[in-house]
JSON list of C-alpha atoms in Angstrom, two decimals:
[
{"chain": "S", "resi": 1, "resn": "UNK", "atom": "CA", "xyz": [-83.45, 119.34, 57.09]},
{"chain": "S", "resi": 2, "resn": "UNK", "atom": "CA", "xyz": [-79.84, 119.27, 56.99]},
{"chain": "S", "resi": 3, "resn": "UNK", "atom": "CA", "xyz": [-78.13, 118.96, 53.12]},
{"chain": "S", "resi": 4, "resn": "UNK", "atom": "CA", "xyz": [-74.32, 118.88, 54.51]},
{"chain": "S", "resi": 5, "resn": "UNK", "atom": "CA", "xyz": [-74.40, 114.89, 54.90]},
{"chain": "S", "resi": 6, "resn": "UNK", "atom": "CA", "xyz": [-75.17, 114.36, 51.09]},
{"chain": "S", "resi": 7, "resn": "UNK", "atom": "CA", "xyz": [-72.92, 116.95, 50.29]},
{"chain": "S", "resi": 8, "resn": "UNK", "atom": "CA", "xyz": [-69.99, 115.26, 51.44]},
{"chain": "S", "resi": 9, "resn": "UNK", "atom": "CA", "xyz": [-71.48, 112.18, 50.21]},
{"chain": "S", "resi": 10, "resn": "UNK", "atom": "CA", "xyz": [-69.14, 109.39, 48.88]},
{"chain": "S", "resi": 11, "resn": "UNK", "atom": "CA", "xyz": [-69.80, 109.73, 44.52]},
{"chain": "S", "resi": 12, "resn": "UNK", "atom": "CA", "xyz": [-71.47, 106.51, 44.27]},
{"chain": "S", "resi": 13, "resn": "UNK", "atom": "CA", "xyz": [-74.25, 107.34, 47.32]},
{"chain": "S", "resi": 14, "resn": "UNK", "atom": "CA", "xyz": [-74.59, 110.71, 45.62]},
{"chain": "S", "resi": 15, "resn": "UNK", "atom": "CA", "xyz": [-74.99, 108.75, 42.58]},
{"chain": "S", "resi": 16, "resn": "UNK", "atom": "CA", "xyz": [-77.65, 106.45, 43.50]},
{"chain": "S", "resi": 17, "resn": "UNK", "atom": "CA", "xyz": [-79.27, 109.63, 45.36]},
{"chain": "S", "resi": 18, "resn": "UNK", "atom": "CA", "xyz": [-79.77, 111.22, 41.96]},
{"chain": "S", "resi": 19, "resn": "UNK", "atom": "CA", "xyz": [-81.14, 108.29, 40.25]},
{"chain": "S", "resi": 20, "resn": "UNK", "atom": "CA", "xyz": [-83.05, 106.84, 42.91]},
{"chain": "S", "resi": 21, "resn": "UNK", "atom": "CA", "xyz": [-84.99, 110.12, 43.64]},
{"chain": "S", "resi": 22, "resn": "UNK", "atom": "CA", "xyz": [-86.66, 110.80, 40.50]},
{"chain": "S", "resi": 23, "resn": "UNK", "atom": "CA", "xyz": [-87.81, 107.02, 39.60]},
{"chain": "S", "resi": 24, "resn": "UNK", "atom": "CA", "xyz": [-89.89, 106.91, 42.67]},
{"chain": "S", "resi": 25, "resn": "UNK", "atom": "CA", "xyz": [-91.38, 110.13, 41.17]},
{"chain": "S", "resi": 26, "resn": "UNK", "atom": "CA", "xyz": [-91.52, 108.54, 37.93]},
{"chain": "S", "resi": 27, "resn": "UNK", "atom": "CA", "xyz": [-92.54, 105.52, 38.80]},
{"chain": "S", "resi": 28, "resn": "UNK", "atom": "CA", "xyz": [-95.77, 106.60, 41.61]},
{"chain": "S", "resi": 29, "resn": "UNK", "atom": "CA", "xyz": [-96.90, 108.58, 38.14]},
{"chain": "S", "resi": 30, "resn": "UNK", "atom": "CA", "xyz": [-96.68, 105.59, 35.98]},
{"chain": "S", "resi": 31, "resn": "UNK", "atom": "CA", "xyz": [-98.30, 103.26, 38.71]},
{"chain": "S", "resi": 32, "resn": "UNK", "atom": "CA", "xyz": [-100.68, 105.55, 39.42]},
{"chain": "S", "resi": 33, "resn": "UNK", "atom": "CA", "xyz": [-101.61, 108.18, 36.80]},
{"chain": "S", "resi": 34, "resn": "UNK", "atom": "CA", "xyz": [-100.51, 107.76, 33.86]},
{"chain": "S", "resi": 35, "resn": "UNK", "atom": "CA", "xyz": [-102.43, 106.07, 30.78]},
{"chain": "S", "resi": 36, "resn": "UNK", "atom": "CA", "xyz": [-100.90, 102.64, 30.47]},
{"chain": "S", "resi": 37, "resn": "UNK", "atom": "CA", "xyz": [-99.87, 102.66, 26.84]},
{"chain": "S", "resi": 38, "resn": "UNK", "atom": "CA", "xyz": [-99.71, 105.67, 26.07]},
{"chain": "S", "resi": 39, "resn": "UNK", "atom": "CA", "xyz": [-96.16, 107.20, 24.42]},
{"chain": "S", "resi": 40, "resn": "UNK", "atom": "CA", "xyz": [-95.73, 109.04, 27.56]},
{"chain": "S", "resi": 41, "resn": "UNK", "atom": "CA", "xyz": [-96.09, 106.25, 29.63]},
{"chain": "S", "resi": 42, "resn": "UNK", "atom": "CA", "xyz": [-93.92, 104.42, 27.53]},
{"chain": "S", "resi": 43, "resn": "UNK", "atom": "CA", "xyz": [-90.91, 107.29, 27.15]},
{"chain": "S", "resi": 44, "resn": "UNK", "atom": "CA", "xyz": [-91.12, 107.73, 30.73]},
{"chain": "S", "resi": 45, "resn": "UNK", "atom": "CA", "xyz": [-91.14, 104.24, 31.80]},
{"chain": "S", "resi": 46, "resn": "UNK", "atom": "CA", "xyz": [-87.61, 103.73, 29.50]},
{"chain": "S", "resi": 47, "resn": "UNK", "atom": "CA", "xyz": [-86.45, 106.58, 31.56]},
{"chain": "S", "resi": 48, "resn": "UNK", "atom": "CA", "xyz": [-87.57, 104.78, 34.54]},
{"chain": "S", "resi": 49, "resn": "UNK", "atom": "CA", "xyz": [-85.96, 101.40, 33.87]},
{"chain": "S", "resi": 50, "resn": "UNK", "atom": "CA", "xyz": [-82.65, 103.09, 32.97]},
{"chain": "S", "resi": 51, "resn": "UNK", "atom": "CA", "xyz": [-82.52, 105.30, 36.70]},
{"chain": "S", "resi": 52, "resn": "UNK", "atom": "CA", "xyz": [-83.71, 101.69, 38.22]},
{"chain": "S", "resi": 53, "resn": "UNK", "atom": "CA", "xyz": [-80.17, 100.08, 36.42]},
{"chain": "S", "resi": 54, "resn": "UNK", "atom": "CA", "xyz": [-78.28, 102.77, 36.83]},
{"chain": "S", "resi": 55, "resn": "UNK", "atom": "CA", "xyz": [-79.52, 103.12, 40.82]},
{"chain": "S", "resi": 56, "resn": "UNK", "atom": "CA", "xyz": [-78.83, 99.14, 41.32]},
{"chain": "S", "resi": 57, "resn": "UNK", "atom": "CA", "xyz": [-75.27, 99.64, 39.44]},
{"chain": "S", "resi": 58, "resn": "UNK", "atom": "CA", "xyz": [-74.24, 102.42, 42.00]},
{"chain": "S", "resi": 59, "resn": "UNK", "atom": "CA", "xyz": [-75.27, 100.07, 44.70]},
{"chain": "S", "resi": 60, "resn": "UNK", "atom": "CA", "xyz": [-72.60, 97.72, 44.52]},
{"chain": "S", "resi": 61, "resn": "UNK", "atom": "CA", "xyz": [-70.29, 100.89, 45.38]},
{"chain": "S", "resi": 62, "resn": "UNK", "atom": "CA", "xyz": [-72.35, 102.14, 48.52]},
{"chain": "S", "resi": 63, "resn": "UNK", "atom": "CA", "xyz": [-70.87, 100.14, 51.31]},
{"chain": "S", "resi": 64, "resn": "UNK", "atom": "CA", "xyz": [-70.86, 102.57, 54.03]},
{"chain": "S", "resi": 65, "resn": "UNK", "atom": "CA", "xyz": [-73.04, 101.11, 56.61]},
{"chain": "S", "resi": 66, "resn": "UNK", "atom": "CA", "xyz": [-71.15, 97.78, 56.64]},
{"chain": "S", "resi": 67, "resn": "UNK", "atom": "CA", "xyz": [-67.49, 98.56, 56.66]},
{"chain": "S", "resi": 68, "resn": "UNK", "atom": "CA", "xyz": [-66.90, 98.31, 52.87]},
{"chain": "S", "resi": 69, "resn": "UNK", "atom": "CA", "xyz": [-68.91, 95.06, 52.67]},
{"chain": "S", "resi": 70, "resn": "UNK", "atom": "CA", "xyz": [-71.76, 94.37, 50.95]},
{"chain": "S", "resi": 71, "resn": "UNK", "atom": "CA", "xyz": [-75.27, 93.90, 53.78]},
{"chain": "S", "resi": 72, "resn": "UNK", "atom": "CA", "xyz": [-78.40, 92.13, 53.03]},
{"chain": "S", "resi": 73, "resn": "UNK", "atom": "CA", "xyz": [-79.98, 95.04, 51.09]},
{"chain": "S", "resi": 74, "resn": "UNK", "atom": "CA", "xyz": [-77.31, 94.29, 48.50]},
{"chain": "S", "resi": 75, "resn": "UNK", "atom": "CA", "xyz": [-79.54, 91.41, 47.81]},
{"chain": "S", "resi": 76, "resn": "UNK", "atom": "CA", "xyz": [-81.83, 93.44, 46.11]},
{"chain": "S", "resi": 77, "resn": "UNK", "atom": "CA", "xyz": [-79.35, 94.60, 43.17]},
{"chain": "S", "resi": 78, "resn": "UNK", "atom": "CA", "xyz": [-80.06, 91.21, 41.08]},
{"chain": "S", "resi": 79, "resn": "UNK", "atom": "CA", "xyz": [-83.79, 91.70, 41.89]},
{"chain": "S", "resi": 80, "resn": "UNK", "atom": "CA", "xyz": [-83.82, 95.10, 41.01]},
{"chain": "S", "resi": 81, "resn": "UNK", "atom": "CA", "xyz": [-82.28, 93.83, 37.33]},
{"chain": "S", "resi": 82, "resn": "UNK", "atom": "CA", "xyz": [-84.05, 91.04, 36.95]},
{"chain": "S", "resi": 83, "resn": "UNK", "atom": "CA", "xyz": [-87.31, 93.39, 37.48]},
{"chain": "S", "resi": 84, "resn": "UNK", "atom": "CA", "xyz": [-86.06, 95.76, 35.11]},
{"chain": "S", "resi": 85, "resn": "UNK", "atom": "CA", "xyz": [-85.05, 93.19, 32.10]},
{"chain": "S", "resi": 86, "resn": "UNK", "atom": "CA", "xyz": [-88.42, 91.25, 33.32]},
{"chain": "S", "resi": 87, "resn": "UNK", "atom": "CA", "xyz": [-90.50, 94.65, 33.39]},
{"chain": "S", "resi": 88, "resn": "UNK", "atom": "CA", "xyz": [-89.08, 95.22, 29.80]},
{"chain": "S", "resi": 89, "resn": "UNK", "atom": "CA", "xyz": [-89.63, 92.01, 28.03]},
{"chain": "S", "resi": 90, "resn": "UNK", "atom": "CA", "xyz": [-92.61, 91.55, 29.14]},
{"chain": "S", "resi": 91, "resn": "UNK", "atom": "CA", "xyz": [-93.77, 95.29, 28.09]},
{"chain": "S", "resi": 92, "resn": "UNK", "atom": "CA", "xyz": [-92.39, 94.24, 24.53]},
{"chain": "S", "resi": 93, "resn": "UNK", "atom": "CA", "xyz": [-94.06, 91.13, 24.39]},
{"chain": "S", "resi": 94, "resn": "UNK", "atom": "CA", "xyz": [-97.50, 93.01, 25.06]},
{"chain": "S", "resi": 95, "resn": "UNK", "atom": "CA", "xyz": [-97.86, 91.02, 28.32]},
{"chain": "S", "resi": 96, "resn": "UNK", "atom": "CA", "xyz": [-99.75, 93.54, 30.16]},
{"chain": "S", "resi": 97, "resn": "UNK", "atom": "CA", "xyz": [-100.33, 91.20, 33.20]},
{"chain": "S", "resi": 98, "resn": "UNK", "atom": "CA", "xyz": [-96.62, 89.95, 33.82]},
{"chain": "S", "resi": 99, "resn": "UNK", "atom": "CA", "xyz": [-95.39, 93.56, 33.01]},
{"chain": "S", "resi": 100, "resn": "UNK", "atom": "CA", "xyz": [-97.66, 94.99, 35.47]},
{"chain": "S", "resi": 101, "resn": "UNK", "atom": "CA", "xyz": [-96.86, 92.87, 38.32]},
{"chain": "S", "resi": 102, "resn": "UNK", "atom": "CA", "xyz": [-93.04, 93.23, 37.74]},
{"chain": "S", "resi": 103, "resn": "UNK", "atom": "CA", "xyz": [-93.33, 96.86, 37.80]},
{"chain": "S", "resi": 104, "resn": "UNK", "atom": "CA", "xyz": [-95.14, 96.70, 41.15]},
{"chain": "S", "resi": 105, "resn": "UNK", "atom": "CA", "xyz": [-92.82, 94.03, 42.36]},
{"chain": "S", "resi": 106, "resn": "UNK", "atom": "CA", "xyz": [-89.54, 96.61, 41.26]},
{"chain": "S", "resi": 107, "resn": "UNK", "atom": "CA", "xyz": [-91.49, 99.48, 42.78]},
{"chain": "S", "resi": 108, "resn": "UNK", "atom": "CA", "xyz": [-92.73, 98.40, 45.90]},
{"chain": "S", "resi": 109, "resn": "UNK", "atom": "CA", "xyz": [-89.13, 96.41, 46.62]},
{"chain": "S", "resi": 110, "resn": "UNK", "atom": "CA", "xyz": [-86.21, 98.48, 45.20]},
{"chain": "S", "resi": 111, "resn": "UNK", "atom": "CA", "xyz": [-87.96, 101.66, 45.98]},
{"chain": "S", "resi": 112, "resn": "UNK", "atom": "CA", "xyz": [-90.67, 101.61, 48.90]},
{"chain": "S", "resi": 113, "resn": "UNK", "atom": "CA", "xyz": [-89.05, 98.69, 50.91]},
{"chain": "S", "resi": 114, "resn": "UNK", "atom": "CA", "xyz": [-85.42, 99.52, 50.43]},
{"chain": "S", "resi": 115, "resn": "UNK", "atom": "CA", "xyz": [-86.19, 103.28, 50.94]},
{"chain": "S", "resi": 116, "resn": "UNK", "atom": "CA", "xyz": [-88.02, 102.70, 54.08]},
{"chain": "S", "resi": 117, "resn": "UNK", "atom": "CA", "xyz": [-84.65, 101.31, 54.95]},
{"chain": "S", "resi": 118, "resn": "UNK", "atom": "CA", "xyz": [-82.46, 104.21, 54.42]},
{"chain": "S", "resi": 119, "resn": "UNK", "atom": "CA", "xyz": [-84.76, 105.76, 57.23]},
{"chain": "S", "resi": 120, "resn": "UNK", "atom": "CA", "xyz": [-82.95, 103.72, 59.45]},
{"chain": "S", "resi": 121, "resn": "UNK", "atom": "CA", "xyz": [-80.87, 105.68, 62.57]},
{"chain": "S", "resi": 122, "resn": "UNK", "atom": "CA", "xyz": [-77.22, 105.76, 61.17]},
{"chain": "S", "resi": 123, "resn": "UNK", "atom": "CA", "xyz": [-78.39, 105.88, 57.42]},
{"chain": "S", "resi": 124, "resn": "UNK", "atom": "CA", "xyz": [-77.24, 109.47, 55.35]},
{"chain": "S", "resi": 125, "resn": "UNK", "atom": "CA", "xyz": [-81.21, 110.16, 54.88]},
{"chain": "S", "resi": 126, "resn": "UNK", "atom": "CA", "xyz": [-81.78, 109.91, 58.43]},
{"chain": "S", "resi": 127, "resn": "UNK", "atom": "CA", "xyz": [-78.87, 112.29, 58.98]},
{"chain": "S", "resi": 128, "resn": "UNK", "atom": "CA", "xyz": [-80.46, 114.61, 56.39]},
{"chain": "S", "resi": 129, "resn": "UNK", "atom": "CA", "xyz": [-84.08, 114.64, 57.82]},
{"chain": "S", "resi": 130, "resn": "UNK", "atom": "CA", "xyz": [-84.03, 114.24, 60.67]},
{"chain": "S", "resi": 131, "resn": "UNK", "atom": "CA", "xyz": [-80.32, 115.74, 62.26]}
]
């Protein structure tokens, strides 16, 4: 593994690195382990939805790969908002079903989908991984 590429990392890709990173953590546990509910799940998911805004903000600065312009994957800023505001009123209108399925839809796009991405040859964690 070789760190040097996000060192020299432009501030908003080191940015979304740092906010991006820990809500997939936070979000797998949430999905998958914790007790839906519960105040931890609760605390953790506000943390979660504020790396998710804060991770699609920084995206509209990270436009490395196309020459300073925005590429397709920019598409999924607005989705990644509207999942988080979505996610959120939902959760605080105790609609467990619609809450549910836009937390899986904001998981499974903005981070498993779009991070598959980022494995792409020419992408800063392919550099970092795999040389």
């Amino acid at each position: 593994m070789n760190v040097a590429p996000v060192l020299s990392a432009a501030p908003a890709v080191l940015l979304h690195l740092v906010t991006v990173l820990p809500a997939a953590g936070i979000g797998a546990w949430l999905i998958l382990a914790s007790r839906k509910g519960a105040l931890w799940h609760r605390r953790l998911g506000s943390l979660f939805l504020a790396l998710m805004t804060v991770s699609a903000i920084s995206a509209v600065f990270v436009r490395e790969i196309n020459h300073g312009g925005f590429s397709w994957i920019h598409l999924l800023i607005p989705v990644t908002l509207l999942g988080v505001g979505g996610g959120l009123i939902a959760a605080r209108r105790h609609d467990v079903r619609r809450h549910k399925a836009a937390m899986l839809g904001l998981y499974l796009g903005a981070l498993v989908i779009a991070g598959a991405f980022t494995l792409a040859p020419g992408r800063l964690l392919h550099r970092v991984l795999f040389g």
